[in-house]
XYZ file of C-alpha atoms in Angstrom:
779
model
C 74.876 43.487 29.413
C 72.610 42.164 32.062
C 72.010 38.430 32.084
C 68.511 37.371 33.004
C 68.378 34.138 34.871
C 65.436 31.848 34.201
C 64.014 30.330 37.355
C 64.485 26.568 37.469
C 61.693 25.979 39.942
C 59.024 24.703 37.459
C 61.417 22.308 35.848
C 62.601 21.047 39.199
C 58.986 20.603 40.279
C 58.150 18.758 37.070
C 61.181 16.512 37.492
C 60.317 15.795 41.075
C 56.630 14.983 40.323
C 57.046 13.447 36.867
C 56.077 9.911 37.844
C 53.147 11.107 39.889
C 51.869 13.084 36.922
C 52.503 10.152 34.625
C 50.476 7.862 36.858
C 47.647 10.411 37.093
C 47.587 10.850 33.306
C 47.774 7.091 32.828
C 44.866 6.520 35.182
C 42.851 9.323 33.541
C 43.614 8.003 30.066
C 42.764 4.478 31.102
C 39.511 5.657 32.634
C 38.644 7.526 29.445
C 39.472 4.507 27.317
C 37.328 2.327 29.582
C 34.517 4.873 29.259
C 34.881 4.941 25.480
C 35.003 1.149 25.389
C 31.728 0.975 27.323
C 30.119 3.425 24.920
C 31.342 1.493 21.909
C 30.230 -1.848 23.331
C 26.775 -0.536 24.185
C 26.273 0.885 20.706
C 27.707 -2.021 18.748
C 26.139 -4.814 20.742
C 22.816 -3.115 21.407
C 20.366 -1.500 19.002
C 22.779 0.428 16.777
C 20.086 2.327 14.902
C 16.531 3.507 15.368
C 15.006 2.232 12.157
C 11.643 3.574 10.923
C 8.657 1.282 10.563
C 8.242 -0.047 7.042
C 4.802 -0.256 5.450
C 4.260 -2.846 2.729
C 1.400 -3.173 0.273
C -0.396 -6.458 -0.263
C 1.640 -9.131 -2.068
C 0.227 -10.049 -5.455
C -0.802 -13.702 -5.343
C -0.999 -15.526 -8.669
C -2.798 -18.845 -8.881
C -3.955 -21.342 -11.474
C -7.364 -20.483 -13.049
C -7.074 -16.873 -11.894
C -8.398 -14.260 -14.300
C -5.632 -11.688 -14.582
C -3.915 -10.426 -17.713
C -0.195 -10.503 -18.470
C -0.284 -6.691 -18.614
C -1.631 -6.513 -15.051
C 1.234 -8.686 -13.822
C 3.713 -6.592 -15.813
C 2.385 -3.480 -14.059
C 3.109 -5.122 -10.712
C 6.598 -6.198 -11.787
C 7.370 -2.676 -12.982
C 6.189 -1.289 -9.661
C 8.506 -3.689 -7.816
C 11.481 -2.605 -9.912
C 11.841 -5.805 -11.946
C 13.721 -5.364 -15.207
C 12.455 -6.655 -18.545
C 15.248 -8.540 -20.361
C 15.611 -10.888 -23.304
C 16.588 -13.813 -21.072
C 15.769 -13.633 -17.364
C 18.698 -15.146 -15.451
C 19.325 -12.892 -12.457
C 17.081 -12.036 -9.530
C 14.775 -9.108 -10.272
C 14.495 -9.832 -14.007
C 11.641 -11.083 -16.179
C 11.066 -11.993 -19.810
C 7.935 -12.278 -21.944
C 6.943 -15.006 -24.375
C 3.735 -14.961 -26.427
C 1.604 -16.337 -23.587
C 4.163 -16.777 -20.810
C 6.112 -14.810 -18.245
C 9.366 -16.012 -16.762
C 10.178 -14.231 -13.506
C 13.323 -14.442 -11.410
C 11.430 -13.725 -8.205
C 13.260 -12.191 -5.262
C 13.476 -13.805 -1.858
C 11.276 -12.286 0.833
C 10.474 -12.918 4.457
C 6.662 -12.921 4.511
C 4.846 -12.766 7.874
C 4.181 -16.508 7.700
C 7.713 -17.476 6.699
C 10.683 -16.994 4.420
C 10.436 -17.752 0.709
C 13.706 -18.021 -1.252
C 14.472 -16.773 -4.729
C 12.497 -18.645 -7.359
C 12.721 -19.067 -11.123
C 9.039 -18.992 -12.075
C 7.265 -19.575 -15.386
C 3.585 -18.649 -15.728
C 1.446 -19.684 -18.700
C -1.807 -18.027 -19.804
C -4.726 -19.088 -21.935
C -6.519 -15.901 -22.866
C -6.748 -13.880 -19.651
C -6.570 -16.887 -17.325
C -3.502 -18.491 -15.797
C -3.428 -22.183 -16.672
C -0.027 -23.187 -15.298
C 2.567 -22.004 -12.776
C 5.955 -23.742 -12.691
C 9.002 -23.529 -10.476
C 12.053 -24.056 -12.722
C 15.048 -25.899 -11.294
C 18.439 -25.666 -12.957
C 19.869 -23.487 -15.689
C 20.024 -23.908 -19.415
C 17.446 -24.189 -22.166
C 15.548 -27.109 -20.630
C 15.405 -26.842 -16.847
C 13.295 -29.284 -14.881
C 10.019 -27.931 -13.578
C 7.651 -28.437 -10.694
C 3.995 -27.376 -10.864
C 2.695 -24.924 -8.262
C -0.880 -24.000 -7.363
C 0.084 -20.415 -6.574
C 3.015 -18.055 -6.155
C 3.424 -14.719 -4.374
C 5.447 -11.744 -5.494
C 7.092 -9.781 -2.713
C 5.041 -6.803 -1.484
C 5.952 -3.285 -2.541
C 7.441 -0.976 0.082
C 4.837 1.791 0.194
C 6.168 4.118 2.837
C 8.326 4.430 5.926
C 7.084 5.938 9.182
C 9.928 8.335 9.972
C 7.918 10.621 12.250
C 10.208 12.400 14.718
C 13.374 11.085 13.067
C 15.901 13.107 11.112
C 17.472 10.135 9.381
C 16.353 6.976 7.636
C 18.102 3.751 6.772
C 17.343 0.262 5.530
C 19.546 -2.254 7.303
C 21.440 -4.730 5.124
C 22.731 -8.027 6.464
C 26.237 -9.275 5.743
C 24.986 -11.860 3.237
C 23.244 -9.206 1.135
C 26.226 -6.880 0.771
C 27.982 -7.271 -2.604
C 31.651 -8.211 -2.168
C 32.657 -5.596 -4.732
C 31.019 -2.896 -2.622
C 33.256 -3.724 0.340
C 36.343 -3.867 -1.866
C 35.492 -0.596 -3.599
C 35.007 1.199 -0.281
C 38.462 0.142 0.865
C 40.116 0.968 -2.461
C 38.552 4.418 -2.733
C 38.231 5.539 0.900
C 40.827 3.660 2.992
C 43.404 1.508 1.187
C 45.130 0.485 4.427
C 41.882 -0.490 6.165
C 42.904 -4.108 6.722
C 46.420 -3.125 7.865
C 45.966 -0.224 10.309
C 44.595 -0.308 13.858
C 41.804 2.202 13.503
C 43.916 5.207 12.583
C 46.523 5.736 9.854
C 49.215 8.187 11.075
C 50.842 8.484 7.639
C 47.507 9.472 6.099
C 46.930 12.045 8.822
C 50.411 13.585 8.305
C 49.973 13.587 4.518
C 46.572 15.310 4.798
C 47.948 17.822 7.302
C 50.748 18.940 4.949
C 48.340 19.101 1.990
C 45.956 21.312 3.944
C 48.779 23.594 5.168
C 50.081 24.070 1.632
C 46.582 24.760 0.270
C 45.676 27.048 3.159
C 42.377 25.226 3.575
C 41.000 21.730 4.084
C 41.483 19.855 0.822
C 42.194 16.375 2.103
C 41.060 14.236 5.025
C 43.098 11.692 6.854
C 40.259 9.819 8.497
C 40.014 6.067 8.115
C 36.697 4.291 7.608
C 36.799 3.407 11.292
C 37.263 7.040 12.284
C 34.376 8.093 10.049
C 32.210 5.460 11.687
C 33.229 6.652 15.166
C 32.433 10.260 14.238
C 28.999 9.338 12.847
C 28.143 7.113 15.806
C 29.343 9.176 18.735
C 30.517 12.687 17.848
C 29.285 15.957 16.412
C 30.437 17.530 13.161
C 32.510 20.090 15.123
C 35.946 20.671 13.599
C 38.518 20.817 16.401
C 41.659 18.993 17.524
C 39.884 17.783 20.672
C 37.089 16.218 18.617
C 39.706 14.683 16.301
C 41.535 13.201 19.293
C 38.304 11.688 20.635
C 37.612 10.276 17.190
C 41.065 8.652 17.076
C 40.663 7.054 20.516
C 37.248 5.688 19.609
C 38.552 4.330 16.311
C 41.369 2.491 18.098
C 38.902 0.995 20.593
C 36.508 -0.081 17.836
C 39.324 -1.653 15.852
C 40.658 -3.483 18.903
C 37.289 -4.856 19.940
C 35.666 -5.818 16.614
C 36.562 -7.676 13.440
C 37.226 -5.651 10.313
C 34.174 -7.150 8.551
C 31.913 -6.058 11.409
C 33.321 -2.544 11.192
C 32.872 -2.198 7.448
C 29.369 -3.700 7.610
C 28.419 -1.153 10.255
C 29.887 1.594 8.074
C 27.860 0.405 5.070
C 24.666 0.738 7.129
C 25.634 4.081 8.703
C 27.257 6.328 6.077
C 25.295 9.415 4.950
C 24.533 9.259 1.224
C 21.887 11.849 0.457
C 18.791 13.766 1.437
C 15.181 12.716 0.885
C 13.299 15.912 1.654
C 13.833 16.658 5.343
C 15.091 13.142 6.078
C 18.715 12.068 5.664
C 19.397 8.892 3.664
C 21.874 6.723 5.574
C 23.429 3.457 4.477
C 23.894 1.799 1.111
C 20.758 -0.326 1.558
C 18.426 2.653 1.545
C 20.519 4.560 -1.004
C 20.179 1.635 -3.426
C 16.377 1.982 -3.353
C 16.489 5.770 -3.296
C 18.732 6.158 -6.342
C 18.059 2.963 -8.319
C 14.752 1.567 -6.983
C 16.126 -1.921 -6.360
C 17.835 -3.958 -3.634
C 21.540 -3.525 -2.981
C 22.318 -7.082 -4.089
C 20.977 -6.335 -7.605
C 23.150 -3.279 -8.318
C 25.409 -3.297 -11.350
C 29.075 -2.344 -11.051
C 28.505 1.204 -12.442
C 25.662 1.644 -9.929
C 27.877 0.502 -7.061
C 30.535 2.948 -8.252
C 27.963 5.767 -8.274
C 27.068 5.126 -4.635
C 30.723 4.842 -3.620
C 31.302 8.194 -5.276
C 28.651 9.785 -3.071
C 30.630 9.059 0.100
C 33.000 11.945 -0.671
C 30.123 14.460 -0.873
C 26.469 13.356 -1.160
C 25.217 16.863 -1.946
C 28.090 17.908 -4.222
C 27.921 14.674 -6.246
C 24.126 14.236 -6.126
C 22.999 12.488 -9.353
C 19.700 14.371 -9.353
C 21.143 17.848 -8.692
C 24.561 17.539 -10.341
C 24.509 14.631 -12.816
C 27.703 15.727 -14.600
C 29.665 15.787 -11.343
C 28.147 12.457 -10.294
C 29.108 10.865 -13.616
C 32.659 12.202 -13.423
C 33.052 10.987 -9.828
C 31.610 7.564 -10.714
C 34.133 7.177 -13.512
C 36.954 8.060 -11.100
C 35.797 5.217 -8.861
C 35.640 2.865 -11.870
C 39.192 3.861 -12.821
C 40.432 3.071 -9.312
C 38.739 -0.344 -9.500
C 40.371 -0.950 -12.867
C 43.784 0.037 -11.503
C 43.238 -2.352 -8.593
C 42.480 -5.162 -11.093
C 38.908 -5.546 -9.819
C 37.511 -5.018 -13.347
C 39.042 -5.738 -16.727
C 39.901 -3.227 -19.444
C 36.983 -4.105 -21.741
C 34.500 -3.960 -18.860
C 35.976 -0.668 -17.698
C 35.494 0.860 -21.154
C 31.880 -0.348 -21.245
C 31.129 0.852 -17.712
C 32.413 4.395 -18.196
C 30.207 4.647 -21.302
C 27.119 3.634 -19.302
C 24.690 6.485 -18.441
C 23.807 7.130 -14.788
C 20.205 5.868 -15.080
C 19.277 6.875 -11.548
C 15.670 7.288 -10.477
C 14.608 8.446 -7.036
C 12.071 6.035 -5.554
C 8.762 7.476 -4.364
C 8.472 4.592 -1.912
C 10.982 6.305 0.389
C 8.702 9.278 0.997
C 6.964 9.183 4.353
C 3.865 11.078 3.228
C 2.602 8.776 0.515
C -1.158 8.051 0.368
C -1.990 9.753 3.672
C -5.673 8.761 3.696
C -4.839 5.071 3.619
C -2.058 5.538 6.173
C -4.562 7.121 8.576
C -6.422 3.816 8.647
C -3.196 1.860 9.089
C -2.211 4.038 12.065
C -5.650 3.628 13.623
C -5.365 -0.146 13.474
C -1.721 -0.133 14.538
C -2.633 1.807 17.687
C -4.908 -1.049 18.727
C -2.204 -3.653 18.054
C 0.930 -1.973 19.442
C 0.233 0.722 21.991
C 3.729 1.908 22.881
C 5.059 4.579 20.520
C 8.651 3.380 20.808
C 7.649 -0.022 19.514
C 5.734 1.500 16.626
C 8.870 3.125 15.247
C 11.487 0.566 16.186
C 11.864 -1.041 12.786
C 8.634 -3.025 12.749
C 7.252 -4.115 9.410
C 3.600 -3.443 8.724
C 1.908 -5.616 6.114
C -1.172 -3.936 4.710
C -3.973 -4.695 2.271
C -3.119 -1.770 -0.007
C -3.209 -2.369 -3.766
C -0.900 0.440 -4.814
C -2.066 0.352 -8.443
C -5.700 0.634 -7.355
C -4.759 3.402 -4.898
C -3.004 5.471 -7.537
C -5.818 4.979 -10.031
C -8.416 5.911 -7.422
C -6.491 9.084 -6.579
C -6.160 10.003 -10.243
C -9.816 9.287 -11.057
C -11.158 11.261 -8.093
C -8.872 14.228 -8.656
C -9.602 14.374 -12.395
C -13.378 14.158 -11.978
C -13.579 16.672 -9.146
C -11.562 19.178 -11.184
C -13.609 18.544 -14.333
C -17.026 18.712 -12.622
C -15.970 21.749 -10.562
C -15.188 23.669 -13.740
C -18.298 22.570 -15.611
C -20.680 23.213 -12.699
C -18.860 26.206 -11.206
C -18.476 24.386 -7.889
C -15.152 25.590 -6.522
C -15.755 24.017 -3.105
C -16.500 20.544 -4.471
C -14.881 17.702 -2.529
C -14.945 13.912 -2.737
C -13.793 10.766 -0.959
C -13.502 7.113 -1.919
C -12.929 3.652 -0.453
C -12.175 0.497 -2.449
C -12.264 -2.946 -0.821
C -12.038 -6.605 -1.764
C -15.460 -8.219 -2.126
C -14.603 -11.508 -0.435
C -12.013 -10.613 2.198
C -12.906 -7.083 3.280
C -9.320 -6.011 2.673
C -9.169 -2.302 1.891
C -7.405 -1.724 -1.424
C -7.528 2.076 -1.603
C -8.671 5.116 0.374
C -8.825 8.683 -0.940
C -9.647 11.320 1.661
C -10.140 14.372 -0.568
C -9.270 16.020 -3.864
C -5.815 16.953 -2.549
C -4.712 13.345 -2.496
C -1.273 14.024 -1.023
C -2.566 16.283 1.757
C -2.438 14.775 5.222
C -5.391 16.584 6.744
C -9.094 15.955 7.272
C -9.855 12.473 5.988
C -13.353 12.581 4.516
C -13.366 8.874 3.740
C -13.052 7.969 7.420
C -14.292 10.984 9.350
C -16.956 12.788 7.300
C -20.445 11.534 8.166
C -23.157 12.493 5.673
C -26.718 11.357 4.862
C -26.493 8.492 2.365
C -29.753 9.022 0.490
C -30.872 6.185 -1.758
C -27.846 4.059 -0.926
C -29.945 2.814 1.998
C -32.616 1.313 -0.277
C -30.939 -2.097 -0.811
C -31.138 -2.565 2.984
C -34.852 -1.711 2.920
C -35.552 -4.134 0.071
C -33.373 -6.843 1.597
C -35.433 -6.621 4.780
C -38.498 -7.441 2.695
C -36.976 -10.142 0.479
C -35.802 -12.060 3.541
C -39.515 -12.691 4.062
C -40.065 -14.610 0.773
C -43.588 -15.714 1.625
C -44.732 -12.099 1.403
C -42.207 -10.432 -0.920
C -40.395 -11.233 -4.143
C -38.945 -9.135 -6.954
C -42.338 -9.021 -8.701
C -44.341 -7.982 -5.644
C -46.369 -4.878 -6.466
C -45.693 -1.825 -4.308
C -47.927 1.219 -4.005
C -46.647 4.404 -5.593
C -49.302 6.805 -4.355
C -49.174 9.996 -2.269
C -48.419 9.494 1.400
C -48.339 11.858 4.374
C -46.752 10.964 7.719
C -46.473 12.781 11.007
C -42.815 13.437 11.829
C -41.077 14.839 14.884
C -42.426 18.090 16.268
C -45.922 17.429 14.971
C -44.971 18.314 11.385
C -46.003 16.257 8.396
C -43.662 14.593 5.950
C -44.763 13.992 2.369
C -42.075 12.120 0.411
C -42.033 12.478 -3.360
C -40.301 10.662 -6.193
C -37.493 12.526 -7.909
C -39.704 13.291 -10.922
C -42.668 14.281 -8.689
C -44.807 11.656 -10.467
C -46.878 8.749 -9.050
C -47.401 5.475 -10.914
C -50.040 3.790 -8.851
C -48.276 0.446 -8.586
C -44.785 -0.692 -9.514
C -42.983 -4.005 -9.189
C -40.522 -4.190 -6.322
C -37.594 -4.680 -8.695
C -38.615 -1.678 -10.803
C -38.894 0.505 -7.725
C -35.318 -0.387 -6.771
C -33.929 -0.120 -10.310
C -35.502 3.305 -10.857
C -34.892 4.344 -7.218
C -38.464 5.480 -6.615
C -38.827 7.055 -3.196
C -42.480 6.561 -2.311
C -42.568 2.760 -2.821
C -39.399 2.490 -0.740
C -40.948 4.456 2.101
C -44.114 2.351 2.073
C -42.137 -0.894 1.889
C -39.890 0.188 4.756
C -42.853 1.098 6.912
C -44.525 -2.207 6.069
C -41.557 -4.354 7.142
C -40.946 -2.041 10.106
C -38.330 0.576 10.892
C -36.859 -1.663 13.580
C -36.234 -4.337 10.963
C -34.728 -1.859 8.504
C -32.373 -0.507 11.187
C -31.486 -4.056 12.206
C -30.632 -4.918 8.597
C -28.353 -1.881 8.276
C -26.559 -2.988 11.442
C -26.331 -6.568 10.192
C -24.699 -5.370 6.994
C -21.830 -3.978 9.067
C -22.816 -0.461 10.113
C -21.937 -0.373 13.793
C -23.914 2.561 15.170
C -27.189 3.418 16.880
C -29.787 4.274 14.270
C -32.617 6.747 14.803
C -35.798 5.024 13.655
C -37.775 7.646 11.752
C -39.698 7.203 8.471
C -37.028 9.225 6.607
C -34.591 6.420 7.406
C -36.114 4.567 4.437
C -34.739 7.296 2.166
C -31.307 7.525 3.736
C -31.719 9.822 6.737
C -28.697 8.258 8.371
C -25.224 9.803 8.486
C -22.452 7.408 7.487
C -18.836 7.665 6.399
C -17.636 6.400 3.043
C -15.914 3.574 4.902
C -19.188 2.526 6.550
C -21.010 2.614 3.224
C -18.327 0.445 1.689
C -18.686 -2.035 4.551
C -22.437 -2.208 4.005
C -22.040 -2.909 0.291
C -19.192 -5.371 0.861
C -21.616 -7.573 2.798
C -24.238 -7.241 0.066
C -21.734 -7.975 -2.715
C -20.414 -10.989 -0.777
C -23.845 -12.679 -0.699
C -24.589 -11.619 2.862
C -21.216 -12.619 4.339
C -19.541 -9.841 6.307
C -15.775 -9.521 6.528
C -14.838 -6.488 8.566
C -12.979 -3.920 6.487
C -9.347 -3.698 7.489
C -6.026 -2.348 6.254
C -3.497 -4.182 8.456
C -2.856 -7.919 8.096
C 0.354 -8.516 10.047
C 3.142 -6.857 12.032
C 6.637 -8.262 12.440
C 9.746 -7.037 14.213
C 12.839 -5.943 12.355
C 14.123 -9.508 12.889
C 10.915 -10.877 11.260
C 9.443 -12.105 14.531
C 5.655 -12.189 14.191
C 4.054 -9.646 16.538
C 0.518 -9.628 15.145
C -1.452 -11.612 12.573
C -5.022 -10.716 11.724
C -7.532 -13.470 12.271
C -10.084 -13.071 9.479
C -13.552 -13.983 10.708
C -16.423 -14.265 8.259
C -19.965 -13.844 9.545
C -23.193 -14.688 7.717
C -25.295 -11.559 8.226
C -28.039 -11.935 5.618
C -29.874 -14.689 3.780
C -27.871 -15.772 0.727
C -30.862 -16.134 -1.603
C -32.359 -12.780 -0.627
C -28.964 -11.095 -1.054
C -28.646 -12.716 -4.460
C -31.930 -11.090 -5.488
C -30.641 -7.702 -4.330
C -27.442 -8.191 -6.341
C -29.521 -9.093 -9.373
C -31.526 -5.891 -8.980
C -28.358 -3.807 -8.462
C -26.973 -5.281 -11.654
C -30.164 -4.214 -13.436
C -29.631 -0.706 -11.998
C -26.492 -0.471 -14.148
C -28.342 -1.790 -17.201
C -31.532 0.240 -17.248
C -31.753 2.206 -14.034
C -30.202 5.299 -12.504
C -26.679 3.934 -13.153
C -27.169 2.907 -16.788
C -24.149 5.020 -17.743
C -22.016 2.248 -16.233
C -23.240 -0.192 -18.902
C -22.652 2.358 -21.635
C -19.083 2.800 -20.425
C -18.527 -0.971 -20.127
C -20.830 -2.717 -22.627
C -19.167 -6.105 -22.161
C -18.687 -6.108 -18.401
C -21.416 -6.936 -15.885
C -21.299 -4.746 -12.779
C -23.730 -3.682 -10.086
C -24.294 -0.444 -8.232
C -26.578 2.121 -6.673
C -26.759 5.893 -6.883
C -27.647 8.122 -3.958
C -28.689 11.770 -3.767
C -29.723 13.742 -0.680
C -32.077 16.686 -0.179
C -31.313 19.843 -2.151
C -28.556 17.928 -3.934
C -26.130 18.387 -1.052
C -24.572 14.919 -1.305
C -23.834 12.757 -4.320
C -23.169 9.054 -3.654
C -22.380 5.919 -5.582
C -21.600 2.387 -4.420
C -20.770 -0.273 -6.992
C -18.892 -3.486 -7.504
C -17.559 -5.912 -10.057
C -16.475 -9.449 -9.241
C -13.472 -8.399 -7.142
C -13.837 -4.856 -5.819
C -16.431 -2.819 -3.946
C -16.160 0.931 -4.469
C -17.954 3.649 -2.499
C -17.717 7.308 -3.533
C -19.058 10.490 -1.936
C -19.087 13.935 -3.487
C -20.175 17.142 -1.765
C -18.879 20.273 -0.037
C -17.422 20.544 3.438
C -19.859 23.289 4.415
C -22.867 21.137 3.396
C -24.004 23.602 0.753
C -25.872 22.252 -2.324
C -23.645 21.029 -5.130
C -26.487 20.448 -7.626
C -25.265 16.971 -8.493
C -27.149 13.713 -8.387
C -25.473 10.418 -7.607
C -25.272 9.709 -11.325
C -23.847 13.076 -12.390
C -21.334 13.288 -9.540
C -20.010 10.324 -7.554
C -20.788 7.754 -10.250
C -18.505 9.583 -12.670
C -15.596 8.950 -10.299
C -16.505 5.245 -10.208
C -16.595 5.040 -14.011
C -13.290 6.915 -14.361
C -11.688 4.593 -11.806
C -12.912 1.452 -13.552
C -11.625 2.739 -16.899
C -8.153 2.876 -15.375
C -8.599 -0.644 -13.965
C -9.377 -3.961 -15.616
C -12.854 -4.631 -14.151
C -13.938 -8.258 -13.937
C -17.336 -9.633 -14.921
C -19.729 -10.296 -12.062
C -20.084 -14.004 -11.457
C -22.445 -15.374 -8.837
C -23.318 -18.939 -7.924
C -27.042 -19.616 -8.231
C -28.094 -20.462 -4.648
C -29.936 -23.703 -4.023
C -33.699 -23.216 -4.019
C -33.591 -20.290 -6.434
C -35.091 -20.482 -9.904
C -36.612 -18.305 -12.600
C -40.301 -17.557 -12.033
C -42.741 -15.750 -14.342
C -45.138 -13.081 -13.080
C -47.791 -10.890 -14.576
C -46.046 -7.532 -14.955
C -49.190 -5.605 -13.967
C -50.473 -7.631 -11.027
C -47.386 -9.381 -9.696
C -49.232 -12.700 -9.749
C -47.652 -15.881 -11.068
C -48.130 -16.434 -14.754
C -46.452 -18.135 -17.696
C -44.679 -16.993 -20.845
C -47.167 -16.161 -23.575
C -49.854 -14.998 -21.186
C -49.602 -11.262 -21.648
C -46.908 -8.951 -20.305
C -44.590 -11.194 -18.314
C -41.902 -10.304 -15.771
C -39.360 -13.154 -15.495
C -37.101 -12.839 -12.488
C -35.248 -15.111 -10.065
C -37.277 -16.141 -7.033
C -37.079 -18.395 -3.992
C -39.217 -21.213 -5.383
C -40.194 -22.952 -2.183
C -41.747 -19.802 -0.776
C -44.010 -18.959 -3.738
C -47.791 -19.272 -3.286
C -49.508 -22.597 -3.928
C -50.742 -21.389 -7.314
C -47.180 -21.763 -8.535
C -47.815 -25.471 -8.915
C -50.899 -24.944 -11.080
C -50.861 -24.865 -14.865
C -51.424 -21.560 -16.576
C -53.242 -20.613 -19.795
C -50.907 -22.427 -22.184
C -50.354 -25.442 -19.995
C -46.803 -24.451 -19.093
C -45.519 -24.155 -15.576
C -45.070 -20.684 -14.188
C -41.686 -21.717 -12.773
C -38.553 -22.621 -14.622
C -36.634 -24.848 -12.247
C -32.900 -24.871 -11.981
C -30.990 -27.481 -13.985
C -29.595 -30.160 -11.719
C -26.642 -31.519 -13.655
C -24.892 -28.324 -14.602
C -26.264 -25.278 -12.800
C -25.665 -21.915 -14.414
C -25.198 -18.590 -12.790
C -27.987 -16.065 -12.996
C -25.851 -13.919 -15.288
C -25.403 -16.918 -17.623
C -29.118 -17.634 -17.587
C -30.213 -14.097 -18.383
C -27.339 -12.518 -20.260
C -25.408 -15.416 -21.748
C -22.199 -14.725 -19.763
């Protein structure tokens, strides 16, 4: 038998160079640890996460004497995820009395400062708020302090996650429920507060379990290791990656306090999928699954989220509710065994249904037409793209209830009219703004309201037809010595030379001529010929100047057809024009963005609202009066039929060959502009009344429109005119037209006595002036 001798050279070499190798390995290991430490420090002490920009709607402000119903406030509370209870005691709850609401309002950091949680009681008389109180103390009889107004926190509309694959909502240490931290440790890493980043016994136990099973059935990673993997490593399964993970976990544990580590984990852990975007962190998951802040979660809800850590897809409440419920109950049992909940509570909790509801507010594509306007304004405020998506908070003017109702109304009417009129290509767009502030409340860019494509509300420019007429008539009424509502206008054939040597012969819609009509009748009935003659009389330069003054910022071609709407405007521009009219000649530039703050609530931008007087108040009042009459007896009389007890104002518009249907209208609070047509400019065979106005009516039926109320300007009074001649007269002297007028500018004959000895002018009462609507309609 031959004996084979094993060479001893390698062993001798290893023995000879052992300390050299040890030193080299020690230096290499130390260098790697130093490298890892630098990585960890940079990540933990720098910007840990790239957080999407958050977009908030307008906050609902409630104030004494405000006309708003309890139901409208309840709608807002429901939107914000407040819970109706028998006795409101915890944040995010409210209760209803016969004429009162008690709201446990959440804290919120508004752009102009932080407002803490408040126990609020609001009292109504009819549809008006008569008292707002801040309640201090608990019990049946807390002390109270009167407030003039209170704000609810704004609703989170959307999150700009463009270019990101993950989303999260950072939660500060003070807003993390203590039970959540305890439950994480109990369920995921019982030795968290004892080990130094890794748990060797857990690793060995998992290794044997996996060997016996022949597959991976158990993990030995600590919370710190999971955090290290999520922060720095890929999902590759290898021993090298596991070794890196262990080193990083040890470094993290050595450098940072356990509370810092678990707080970072709470903000980092993957807990679900929202479309193409991953939901990370318990803060975002709380809104995604339960539509409320993390601090307001119940114990069963906390247990549901803890259960997702093991497998967000496998235990998804929406996809696999039975699995999710079973896993939640396992977590509850572990909490019970750890004496974190009592036996009676445990029995009640396991009997509680899941009650999860995915929140639409986490979708990034919500209300794309409105978001187009927000992005446009944001680009002028913050130019660098990195800053736009670095966790800034955008505070907008959006009224989400109005937006949803506008989308529903437009979509429903376009579908209905398309079917009835066989107009498959019919499209529409809509803008809603606040009368007084110019804040945009809603934008709808087309019948596919969720489609982020061509935005017709902002970018489609179409002839506006008769919507231009209030500007023509305003130009005249601002010259009160020559024009008033009773001034007679010629309604006779007219022929004008247009461009290219051709002649233009405008006609009324019914092809009839009436000889003479009162100015107010011509506007109410939207007669074309009197409008053309009036516009030419005051001058095309003046008409164009008036359109510009009302807020339309563009060069206007001065041709006779301008008096009938030969000017291409967007729905947004039309809304701006009518906002100035509705606001008594005061322009507030339409806008969607009010403030921008950093993720740390540092104010980056605050809009400075500047009001400009662009038209004479008295003359604008007369236009508003006429536009109100349009809805009573004119081309928009269907508005009055739909709302017999609500005073509104508006104007229809129709272009040549019925290619464009327009309507602009307003109540006390909102201005609404609607366009209906086809993208290829083909005729749709719809007038302003049969098309766009139907969207306005449908929208208002979903709203709670408010009665028009206008202060009677100084110097205005009711004057009486002969309905056939337009000359001053008195009641009882034939056919009389009684309308508001600028008294000081009437002819001298106004001071004379008429046939029955009565004055032709009814002056305004001095002690208690009434609005025009009160004078004429008893409102």
